[in-house]
mmCIF file of C-alpha atoms in Angstrom:
data_model
loop_
_atom_site.group_PDB
_atom_site.id
_atom_site.type_symbol
_atom_site.label_atom_id
_atom_site.label_comp_id
_atom_site.label_asym_id
_atom_site.label_seq_id
_atom_site.Cartn_x
_atom_site.Cartn_y
_atom_site.Cartn_z
ATOM 1 C CA UNK A 58 -6.190 40.407 -3.105
ATOM 2 C CA UNK A 59 -5.807 43.917 -5.154
ATOM 3 C CA UNK A 60 -4.447 44.103 -8.409
ATOM 4 C CA UNK A 61 -1.460 45.490 -8.649
ATOM 5 C CA UNK A 62 -1.143 48.429 -11.052
ATOM 6 C CA UNK A 63 1.255 51.259 -11.620
ATOM 7 C CA UNK A 64 -0.087 54.286 -9.932
ATOM 8 C CA UNK A 65 -1.179 57.230 -11.928
ATOM 9 C CA UNK A 66 -0.892 60.725 -10.621
ATOM 10 C CA UNK A 67 -2.918 63.544 -10.925
ATOM 11 C CA UNK A 68 -1.461 67.361 -10.302
ATOM 12 C CA UNK A 69 -4.133 69.281 -9.114
ATOM 13 C CA UNK A 70 -4.009 73.206 -9.518
ATOM 14 C CA UNK A 71 -4.164 73.844 -5.895
ATOM 15 C CA UNK A 72 -0.986 71.928 -5.718
ATOM 16 C CA UNK A 73 -1.845 68.824 -4.246
ATOM 17 C CA UNK A 74 -1.142 65.497 -5.847
ATOM 18 C CA UNK A 75 -3.511 62.708 -6.045
ATOM 19 C CA UNK A 76 -2.762 59.049 -6.878
ATOM 20 C CA UNK A 77 -6.120 57.554 -8.519
ATOM 21 C CA UNK A 78 -7.043 54.796 -11.337
ATOM 22 C CA UNK A 79 -9.912 53.822 -13.486
ATOM 23 C CA UNK A 80 -12.457 51.653 -14.516
ATOM 24 C CA UNK A 81 -14.305 51.125 -17.374
ATOM 25 C CA UNK A 82 -14.728 52.924 -20.956
ATOM 26 C CA UNK A 83 -14.575 56.545 -20.416
ATOM 27 C CA UNK A 84 -18.066 56.492 -22.622
ATOM 28 C CA UNK A 85 -19.840 54.004 -20.411
ATOM 29 C CA UNK A 86 -23.488 54.335 -20.578
ATOM 30 C CA UNK A 87 -24.073 55.708 -17.107
ATOM 31 C CA UNK A 88 -21.426 58.123 -16.976
ATOM 32 C CA UNK A 89 -18.239 58.889 -15.014
ATOM 33 C CA UNK A 90 -18.682 57.647 -11.177
ATOM 34 C CA UNK A 91 -16.399 59.253 -8.662
ATOM 35 C CA UNK A 92 -15.920 57.511 -4.898
ATOM 36 C CA UNK A 93 -14.868 59.164 -2.163
ATOM 37 C CA UNK A 94 -13.431 57.259 0.360
ATOM 38 C CA UNK A 95 -13.538 57.677 4.559
ATOM 39 C CA UNK A 96 -11.212 58.366 7.180
ATOM 40 C CA UNK A 97 -7.569 57.141 6.811
ATOM 41 C CA UNK A 98 -8.825 54.773 4.027
ATOM 42 C CA UNK A 99 -6.852 54.367 1.030
ATOM 43 C CA UNK A 100 -8.581 53.915 -2.543
ATOM 44 C CA UNK A 101 -8.130 50.186 -2.303
ATOM 45 C CA UNK A 102 -10.126 49.792 0.212
ATOM 46 C CA UNK A 103 -13.491 49.987 -2.575
ATOM 47 C CA UNK A 104 -12.001 46.696 -3.531
ATOM 48 C CA UNK A 105 -12.182 45.386 -7.056
ATOM 49 C CA UNK A 106 -15.197 43.120 -6.756
ATOM 50 C CA UNK A 107 -17.323 46.028 -5.581
ATOM 51 C CA UNK A 108 -15.732 48.341 -8.778
ATOM 52 C CA UNK A 109 -16.253 45.479 -11.072
ATOM 53 C CA UNK A 110 -20.139 45.655 -10.094
ATOM 54 C CA UNK A 111 -20.067 49.506 -10.866
ATOM 55 C CA UNK A 112 -18.192 49.000 -14.147
ATOM 56 C CA UNK A 113 -20.807 46.171 -15.239
ATOM 57 C CA UNK A 114 -23.711 48.264 -13.979
ATOM 58 C CA UNK A 115 -22.278 50.876 -16.732
ATOM 59 C CA UNK A 116 -19.944 53.096 -14.867
ATOM 60 C CA UNK A 117 -16.728 54.410 -15.422
ATOM 61 C CA UNK A 118 -14.866 54.416 -12.062
ATOM 62 C CA UNK A 119 -12.480 56.619 -10.535
ATOM 63 C CA UNK A 120 -10.875 55.641 -7.210
ATOM 64 C CA UNK A 121 -8.070 57.626 -5.483
ATOM 65 C CA UNK A 122 -6.442 58.704 -2.298
ATOM 66 C CA UNK A 123 -7.653 62.042 -0.284
ATOM 67 C CA UNK A 124 -5.309 63.770 0.412
ATOM 68 C CA UNK A 125 -3.023 62.671 3.333
ATOM 69 C CA UNK A 126 -3.542 59.495 2.705
ATOM 70 C CA UNK A 127 -1.939 56.647 0.857
ATOM 71 C CA UNK A 128 -0.104 57.978 -2.455
ATOM 72 C CA UNK A 129 -1.560 61.099 -2.383
ATOM 73 C CA UNK A 130 0.501 64.554 -1.061
ATOM 74 C CA UNK A 131 0.649 64.118 2.621
ATOM 75 C CA UNK A 132 1.070 67.148 4.421
ATOM 76 C CA UNK A 133 2.988 66.117 7.363
ATOM 77 C CA UNK A 134 4.859 69.325 7.808
ATOM 78 C CA UNK A 135 2.168 70.744 9.523
ATOM 79 C CA UNK A 136 2.411 68.484 12.024
ATOM 80 C CA UNK A 137 -0.115 65.743 14.019
ATOM 81 C CA UNK A 138 -3.008 67.630 15.957
ATOM 82 C CA UNK A 139 -3.924 66.125 19.466
ATOM 83 C CA UNK A 140 -6.985 64.773 18.737
ATOM 84 C CA UNK A 141 -8.363 64.570 22.036
ATOM 85 C CA UNK A 142 -6.958 68.457 22.805
ATOM 86 C CA UNK A 143 -9.588 68.883 19.717
ATOM 87 C CA UNK A 144 -12.011 66.981 21.030
ATOM 88 C CA UNK A 145 -12.042 68.864 24.023
ATOM 89 C CA UNK A 146 -11.792 72.069 22.451
ATOM 90 C CA UNK A 147 -14.675 71.489 20.274
ATOM 91 C CA UNK A 148 -16.897 70.319 23.690
ATOM 92 C CA UNK A 149 -15.796 73.918 24.985
ATOM 93 C CA UNK A 150 -17.180 75.706 21.793
ATOM 94 C CA UNK A 151 -14.031 76.595 20.607
ATOM 95 C CA UNK A 152 -12.861 77.228 17.066
ATOM 96 C CA UNK A 153 -10.560 74.587 15.659
ATOM 97 C CA UNK A 154 -8.072 75.259 12.926
ATOM 98 C CA UNK A 155 -7.514 72.364 11.097
ATOM 99 C CA UNK A 156 -4.251 72.102 8.994
ATOM 100 C CA UNK A 157 -7.339 72.137 5.625
ATOM 101 C CA UNK A 158 -11.178 71.358 5.433
ATOM 102 C CA UNK A 159 -13.628 69.431 3.924
ATOM 103 C CA UNK A 160 -14.430 72.082 1.960
ATOM 104 C CA UNK A 161 -10.410 71.694 0.352
ATOM 105 C CA UNK A 162 -11.328 68.164 -0.003
ATOM 106 C CA UNK A 163 -14.230 68.422 -1.754
ATOM 107 C CA UNK A 164 -12.410 70.737 -3.931
ATOM 108 C CA UNK A 165 -10.100 68.172 -5.044
ATOM 109 C CA UNK A 166 -12.558 65.859 -6.572
ATOM 110 C CA UNK A 167 -13.469 68.959 -8.759
ATOM 111 C CA UNK A 168 -9.819 69.222 -9.775
ATOM 112 C CA UNK A 169 -9.069 65.978 -10.176
ATOM 113 C CA UNK A 170 -12.194 65.862 -12.597
ATOM 114 C CA UNK A 171 -10.704 68.847 -14.811
ATOM 115 C CA UNK A 172 -7.131 66.976 -14.580
ATOM 116 C CA UNK A 173 -9.408 64.004 -16.054
ATOM 117 C CA UNK A 174 -11.038 66.266 -18.454
ATOM 118 C CA UNK A 175 -14.340 65.026 -16.628
ATOM 119 C CA UNK A 176 -16.719 68.155 -17.138
ATOM 120 C CA UNK A 177 -19.631 65.814 -14.781
ATOM 121 C CA UNK A 178 -19.525 62.714 -12.840
ATOM 122 C CA UNK A 179 -21.866 61.019 -10.135
ATOM 123 C CA UNK A 180 -20.732 61.213 -6.869
ATOM 124 C CA UNK A 181 -20.619 58.064 -3.857
ATOM 125 C CA UNK A 182 -18.541 58.621 -0.732
ATOM 126 C CA UNK A 183 -18.668 56.942 2.588
ATOM 127 C CA UNK A 184 -18.312 57.625 5.727
ATOM 128 C CA UNK A 185 -15.419 61.038 5.273
ATOM 129 C CA UNK A 186 -16.484 60.186 2.086
ATOM 130 C CA UNK A 187 -19.904 60.750 2.345
ATOM 131 C CA UNK A 188 -19.633 64.246 3.850
ATOM 132 C CA UNK A 189 -17.224 65.245 1.366
ATOM 133 C CA UNK A 190 -19.174 64.265 -1.628
ATOM 134 C CA UNK A 191 -22.295 66.284 0.033
ATOM 135 C CA UNK A 192 -19.847 69.600 -0.318
ATOM 136 C CA UNK A 193 -19.062 68.501 -3.578
ATOM 137 C CA UNK A 194 -22.561 68.908 -4.875
ATOM 138 C CA UNK A 195 -22.998 72.009 -2.656
ATOM 139 C CA UNK A 196 -19.591 73.540 -3.642
ATOM 140 C CA UNK A 197 -19.937 72.447 -7.794
ATOM 141 C CA UNK A 198 -23.206 72.002 -8.391
ATOM 142 C CA UNK A 199 -23.580 72.062 -12.118
ATOM 143 C CA UNK A 200 -20.926 69.228 -11.937
ATOM 144 C CA UNK A 201 -22.855 66.551 -10.221
ATOM 145 C CA UNK A 202 -24.805 64.478 -11.610
ATOM 146 C CA UNK A 203 -26.134 62.732 -8.473
ATOM 147 C CA UNK A 204 -24.941 61.902 -5.194
ATOM 148 C CA UNK A 205 -25.253 58.922 -2.781
ATOM 149 C CA UNK A 206 -23.987 59.295 0.740
ATOM 150 C CA UNK A 207 -23.181 56.088 2.654
ATOM 151 C CA UNK A 208 -22.936 55.600 6.190
ATOM 152 C CA UNK A 209 -22.537 59.353 6.611
ATOM 153 C CA UNK A 210 -23.934 62.339 8.347
ATOM 154 C CA UNK A 211 -25.495 65.698 8.075
ATOM 155 C CA UNK A 212 -22.517 67.003 11.263
ATOM 156 C CA UNK A 213 -25.573 68.198 13.477
ATOM 157 C CA UNK A 214 -24.790 68.118 16.979
ATOM 158 C CA UNK A 215 -28.336 66.753 18.179
ATOM 159 C CA UNK A 216 -27.497 63.617 16.642
ATOM 160 C CA UNK A 217 -26.599 60.098 18.279
ATOM 161 C CA UNK A 218 -22.901 59.899 19.384
ATOM 162 C CA UNK A 219 -20.835 56.541 19.306
ATOM 163 C CA UNK A 220 -20.287 55.070 22.388
ATOM 164 C CA UNK A 221 -16.755 55.283 24.311
ATOM 165 C CA UNK A 222 -15.935 51.845 23.435
ATOM 166 C CA UNK A 223 -16.300 53.109 19.773
ATOM 167 C CA UNK A 224 -14.127 56.330 20.028
ATOM 168 C CA UNK A 225 -11.437 54.439 22.004
ATOM 169 C CA UNK A 226 -11.522 51.822 18.770
ATOM 170 C CA UNK A 227 -11.415 54.525 16.202
ATOM 171 C CA UNK A 228 -8.809 55.969 17.852
ATOM 172 C CA UNK A 229 -6.220 53.095 18.383
ATOM 173 C CA UNK A 230 -2.839 53.271 16.831
ATOM 174 C CA UNK A 231 -2.505 50.798 13.914
ATOM 175 C CA UNK A 232 0.889 49.833 14.683
ATOM 176 C CA UNK A 233 4.293 49.750 12.956
ATOM 177 C CA UNK A 234 4.245 46.473 11.091
ATOM 178 C CA UNK A 235 2.369 44.476 8.588
ATOM 179 C CA UNK A 236 1.281 42.473 11.670
ATOM 180 C CA UNK A 237 0.055 44.750 13.953
ATOM 181 C CA UNK A 238 -1.788 46.613 10.779
ATOM 182 C CA UNK A 239 -3.944 43.174 10.449
ATOM 183 C CA UNK A 240 -4.613 42.596 14.324
ATOM 184 C CA UNK A 241 -5.723 46.077 14.544
ATOM 185 C CA UNK A 242 -7.509 46.359 11.951
ATOM 186 C CA UNK A 243 -9.705 43.161 12.951
ATOM 187 C CA UNK A 244 -9.445 44.587 17.132
ATOM 188 C CA UNK A 245 -11.366 48.058 15.294
ATOM 189 C CA UNK A 246 -13.609 46.613 12.792
ATOM 190 C CA UNK A 247 -14.960 44.211 15.231
ATOM 191 C CA UNK A 248 -16.005 47.122 16.988
ATOM 192 C CA UNK A 249 -17.702 49.327 14.289
ATOM 193 C CA UNK A 250 -18.123 46.807 11.956
ATOM 194 C CA UNK A 251 -21.714 44.765 11.686
ATOM 195 C CA UNK A 252 -22.308 42.661 14.801
ATOM 196 C CA UNK A 253 -24.537 40.713 13.004
ATOM 197 C CA UNK A 254 -22.118 39.735 10.035
ATOM 198 C CA UNK A 255 -17.873 39.903 10.093
ATOM 199 C CA UNK A 256 -15.442 38.702 7.729
ATOM 200 C CA UNK A 257 -12.644 39.409 9.808
ATOM 201 C CA UNK A 258 -10.145 38.239 6.371
ATOM 202 C CA UNK A 259 -11.900 40.963 4.562
ATOM 203 C CA UNK A 260 -10.531 43.514 6.690
ATOM 204 C CA UNK A 261 -7.171 41.710 7.494
ATOM 205 C CA UNK A 262 -6.643 41.990 3.945
ATOM 206 C CA UNK A 263 -7.433 45.490 3.737
ATOM 207 C CA UNK A 264 -5.016 46.617 6.442
ATOM 208 C CA UNK A 265 -2.382 44.733 3.801
ATOM 209 C CA UNK A 266 -3.036 46.036 0.554
ATOM 210 C CA UNK A 267 -3.149 50.060 2.416
ATOM 211 C CA UNK A 268 0.325 48.903 4.215
ATOM 212 C CA UNK A 269 1.671 47.417 1.371
ATOM 213 C CA UNK A 270 1.041 50.373 -0.705
ATOM 214 C CA UNK A 271 2.211 53.315 2.008
ATOM 215 C CA UNK A 272 2.486 52.677 5.140
ATOM 216 C CA UNK A 273 2.216 55.707 6.566
ATOM 217 C CA UNK A 274 -1.069 56.980 8.717
ATOM 218 C CA UNK A 275 -0.205 60.380 10.332
ATOM 219 C CA UNK A 276 -2.610 61.917 7.791
ATOM 220 C CA UNK A 277 -5.375 60.185 9.398
ATOM 221 C CA UNK A 278 -5.420 62.631 12.758
ATOM 222 C CA UNK A 279 -5.290 65.456 10.071
ATOM 223 C CA UNK A 280 -8.479 64.010 8.247
ATOM 224 C CA UNK A 281 -10.048 63.903 11.535
ATOM 225 C CA UNK A 282 -9.494 67.758 12.718
ATOM 226 C CA UNK A 283 -10.423 68.708 9.452
ATOM 227 C CA UNK A 284 -14.121 66.860 10.407
ATOM 228 C CA UNK A 285 -14.089 68.182 13.693
ATOM 229 C CA UNK A 286 -13.808 71.402 12.328
ATOM 230 C CA UNK A 287 -16.733 71.008 9.869
ATOM 231 C CA UNK A 288 -20.005 72.835 10.836
ATOM 232 C CA UNK A 289 -23.467 71.227 10.662
ATOM 233 C CA UNK A 290 -24.277 71.226 6.910
ATOM 234 C CA UNK A 291 -28.020 70.360 7.295
ATOM 235 C CA UNK A 292 -29.108 73.652 6.361
ATOM 236 C CA UNK A 293 -26.613 73.844 3.255
ATOM 237 C CA UNK A 294 -27.984 70.084 1.988
ATOM 238 C CA UNK A 295 -31.340 71.731 1.380
ATOM 239 C CA UNK A 296 -29.575 73.320 -1.525
ATOM 240 C CA UNK A 297 -28.200 69.852 -3.313
ATOM 241 C CA UNK A 298 -30.629 69.969 -6.437
ATOM 242 C CA UNK A 299 -29.122 66.355 -7.647
ATOM 243 C CA UNK A 300 -30.999 63.140 -7.008
ATOM 244 C CA UNK A 301 -29.168 61.696 -4.037
ATOM 245 C CA UNK A 302 -29.537 58.380 -2.302
ATOM 246 C CA UNK A 303 -28.775 58.176 1.050
ATOM 247 C CA UNK A 304 -27.051 54.571 2.690
ATOM 248 C CA UNK A 305 -27.030 53.535 6.368
ATOM 249 C CA UNK A 306 -26.639 50.209 8.148
ATOM 250 C CA UNK A 307 -29.030 49.380 10.528
ATOM 251 C CA UNK A 308 -26.311 48.984 12.752
ATOM 252 C CA UNK A 309 -23.639 51.250 12.365
ATOM 253 C CA UNK A 310 -21.850 52.008 16.027
ATOM 254 C CA UNK A 311 -19.838 54.390 14.683
ATOM 255 C CA UNK A 312 -22.389 57.296 12.958
ATOM 256 C CA UNK A 313 -25.727 55.739 13.990
ATOM 257 C CA UNK A 314 -28.290 55.236 11.603
ATOM 258 C CA UNK A 315 -30.101 58.922 13.168
ATOM 259 C CA UNK A 316 -27.479 60.556 11.130
ATOM 260 C CA UNK A 317 -28.500 58.952 7.819
ATOM 261 C CA UNK A 318 -31.859 59.660 8.295
ATOM 262 C CA UNK A 319 -31.200 63.202 9.004
ATOM 263 C CA UNK A 320 -29.242 63.420 5.966
ATOM 264 C CA UNK A 321 -32.085 61.584 3.953
ATOM 265 C CA UNK A 322 -34.573 64.169 5.469
ATOM 266 C CA UNK A 323 -32.467 67.088 4.556
ATOM 267 C CA UNK A 324 -31.944 66.677 0.837
ATOM 268 C CA UNK A 325 -34.948 67.549 -0.864
ATOM 269 C CA UNK A 326 -36.657 64.390 -2.327
ATOM 270 C CA UNK A 327 -33.664 62.312 -1.393
ATOM 271 C CA UNK A 328 -34.362 58.365 -1.528
ATOM 272 C CA UNK A 329 -33.100 56.274 2.309
ATOM 273 C CA UNK A 330 -31.631 52.791 2.023
ATOM 274 C CA UNK A 331 -31.818 51.070 5.171
ATOM 275 C CA UNK A 332 -29.384 48.078 4.716
ATOM 276 C CA UNK A 333 -30.822 45.064 7.678
ATOM 277 C CA UNK A 334 -27.759 44.472 9.976
ATOM 278 C CA UNK A 335 -24.713 46.764 8.372
ATOM 279 C CA UNK A 336 -22.490 48.015 10.813
ATOM 280 C CA UNK A 337 -19.849 50.957 9.844
ATOM 281 C CA UNK A 338 -18.156 48.646 7.025
ATOM 282 C CA UNK A 339 -17.922 47.690 3.671
ATOM 283 C CA UNK A 340 -17.908 44.277 3.674
ATOM 284 C CA UNK A 341 -18.940 42.330 0.522
ATOM 285 C CA UNK A 342 -22.215 41.242 1.947
ATOM 286 C CA UNK A 343 -23.382 44.763 1.811
ATOM 287 C CA UNK A 344 -21.926 45.388 -2.068
ATOM 288 C CA UNK A 345 -25.230 44.617 -4.087
ATOM 289 C CA UNK A 346 -26.975 46.699 -1.830
ATOM 290 C CA UNK A 347 -24.344 49.771 -1.975
ATOM 291 C CA UNK A 348 -23.885 49.409 -6.092
ATOM 292 C CA UNK A 349 -28.032 49.013 -6.532
ATOM 293 C CA UNK A 350 -28.535 52.860 -4.885
ATOM 294 C CA UNK A 351 -25.475 54.018 -6.542
ATOM 295 C CA UNK A 352 -27.029 52.905 -9.360
ATOM 296 C CA UNK A 353 -30.559 54.254 -8.917
ATOM 297 C CA UNK A 354 -29.447 57.518 -8.215
ATOM 298 C CA UNK A 355 -28.101 57.501 -11.470
ATOM 299 C CA UNK A 356 -30.588 56.688 -13.411
ATOM 300 C CA UNK A 357 -32.911 58.929 -11.861
ATOM 301 C CA UNK A 358 -30.429 62.070 -13.002
ATOM 302 C CA UNK A 359 -30.470 60.284 -16.500
ATOM 303 C CA UNK A 360 -34.144 60.004 -16.416
ATOM 304 C CA UNK A 361 -34.763 63.466 -14.926
ATOM 305 C CA UNK A 362 -32.467 65.386 -17.512
ATOM 306 C CA UNK A 363 -34.302 63.184 -20.442
ATOM 307 C CA UNK A 364 -37.621 64.575 -18.680
ATOM 308 C CA UNK A 365 -36.363 67.806 -19.167
ATOM 309 C CA UNK A 366 -35.110 67.806 -22.639
ATOM 310 C CA UNK A 367 -38.495 65.924 -24.112
ATOM 311 C CA UNK A 368 -41.191 68.413 -25.295
ATOM 312 C CA UNK A 369 -44.246 68.324 -23.149
ATOM 313 C CA UNK A 370 -47.585 69.338 -24.546
ATOM 314 C CA UNK A 371 -48.888 72.198 -23.217
ATOM 315 C CA UNK A 372 -50.599 71.747 -20.646
ATOM 316 C CA UNK A 373 -49.552 68.419 -19.445
ATOM 317 C CA UNK A 374 -47.347 67.576 -16.580
ATOM 318 C CA UNK A 375 -43.763 66.120 -16.200
ATOM 319 C CA UNK A 376 -43.537 62.685 -14.977
ATOM 320 C CA UNK A 377 -41.718 63.366 -11.348
ATOM 321 C CA UNK A 378 -38.516 62.416 -11.636
ATOM 322 C CA UNK A 379 -38.123 61.625 -7.623
ATOM 323 C CA UNK A 380 -39.341 58.466 -6.030
ATOM 324 C CA UNK A 381 -40.729 57.771 -2.490
ATOM 325 C CA UNK A 382 -38.471 59.211 0.113
ATOM 326 C CA UNK A 383 -37.600 56.416 2.061
ATOM 327 C CA UNK A 384 -37.557 52.430 1.459
ATOM 328 C CA UNK A 385 -36.037 49.450 2.109
ATOM 329 C CA UNK A 386 -32.778 47.686 0.883
ATOM 330 C CA UNK A 387 -35.030 44.753 0.123
ATOM 331 C CA UNK A 388 -37.557 47.234 -1.702
ATOM 332 C CA UNK A 389 -34.850 48.530 -3.704
ATOM 333 C CA UNK A 390 -33.721 45.710 -5.114
ATOM 334 C CA UNK A 391 -37.364 45.249 -6.242
ATOM 335 C CA UNK A 392 -37.114 48.683 -8.007
ATOM 336 C CA UNK A 393 -33.458 48.231 -9.369
ATOM 337 C CA UNK A 394 -34.847 44.416 -11.032
ATOM 338 C CA UNK A 395 -38.102 46.722 -12.571
ATOM 339 C CA UNK A 396 -36.390 49.360 -14.127
ATOM 340 C CA UNK A 397 -34.097 47.480 -16.934
ATOM 341 C CA UNK A 398 -30.792 48.631 -18.657
ATOM 342 C CA UNK A 399 -30.329 52.003 -18.485
#
């Protein structure tokens, strides 16, 4: 169960109030890491077992509730968009007009860093959080030290779509009681999580933790509206210059694996990590591989910075800072073991 702590709030300069927490030491050896959650997820979905692993690796970890979810500012006055109608409009090529955009959400990250007096940070995001993290690296290139995009996408229209069953599971109403939330969470994730590894108690606990913090869920529809209105980022991603890891589950039914591969192909020198059997979820079974990827991105960033700072003999080429573009999670573990302490 999530440890209960007094919530912290950041009043951002754009008027958004963001709930956040921090873990580890500000002078941690690998530096600050901002975790960006996905659609409708509160920051506690990055559960403490995962966060502690990152702190142990040497990160100062910042979690936060995205705008319109959890204890952060709600945009209820804008009303709840009719998502099926918005999907229909998008299919016909009409412009969508969301309450806010993914760009706005990426700027929230930069403003949270301003509030915390953190000039630069590593950034890692899951699903919608991966999209936001990509945009942060694009919109604030001098503030991103590394990027880890987890089970996310470029937004390219030609990539695989989830099945109708998966789409309907995503749109299922969460219910009004704690028991409803437990039941619906298990029903939803039984469809979109790994078909080979499913721990219902993980999703029940996430549902309870979130319901007890804040039971409002209307913001999820506005966040989804922002996703639907976002343009294809494929060309823009070619401008990302920081070390990047792209992590994707082999069995992801919601954002199929070709989305992850397309992201890794779009970002220069990105490294792709496929996690066998993983679906669209953050179950503890995948924590080690995801933590290893985030850590690898950070170490690549530090090595690249050290390489640039070190004087080189005239005519001597610096060692390349980017690794091969693809690997399996098993290969990543071997590389992680060989890197030693930072």
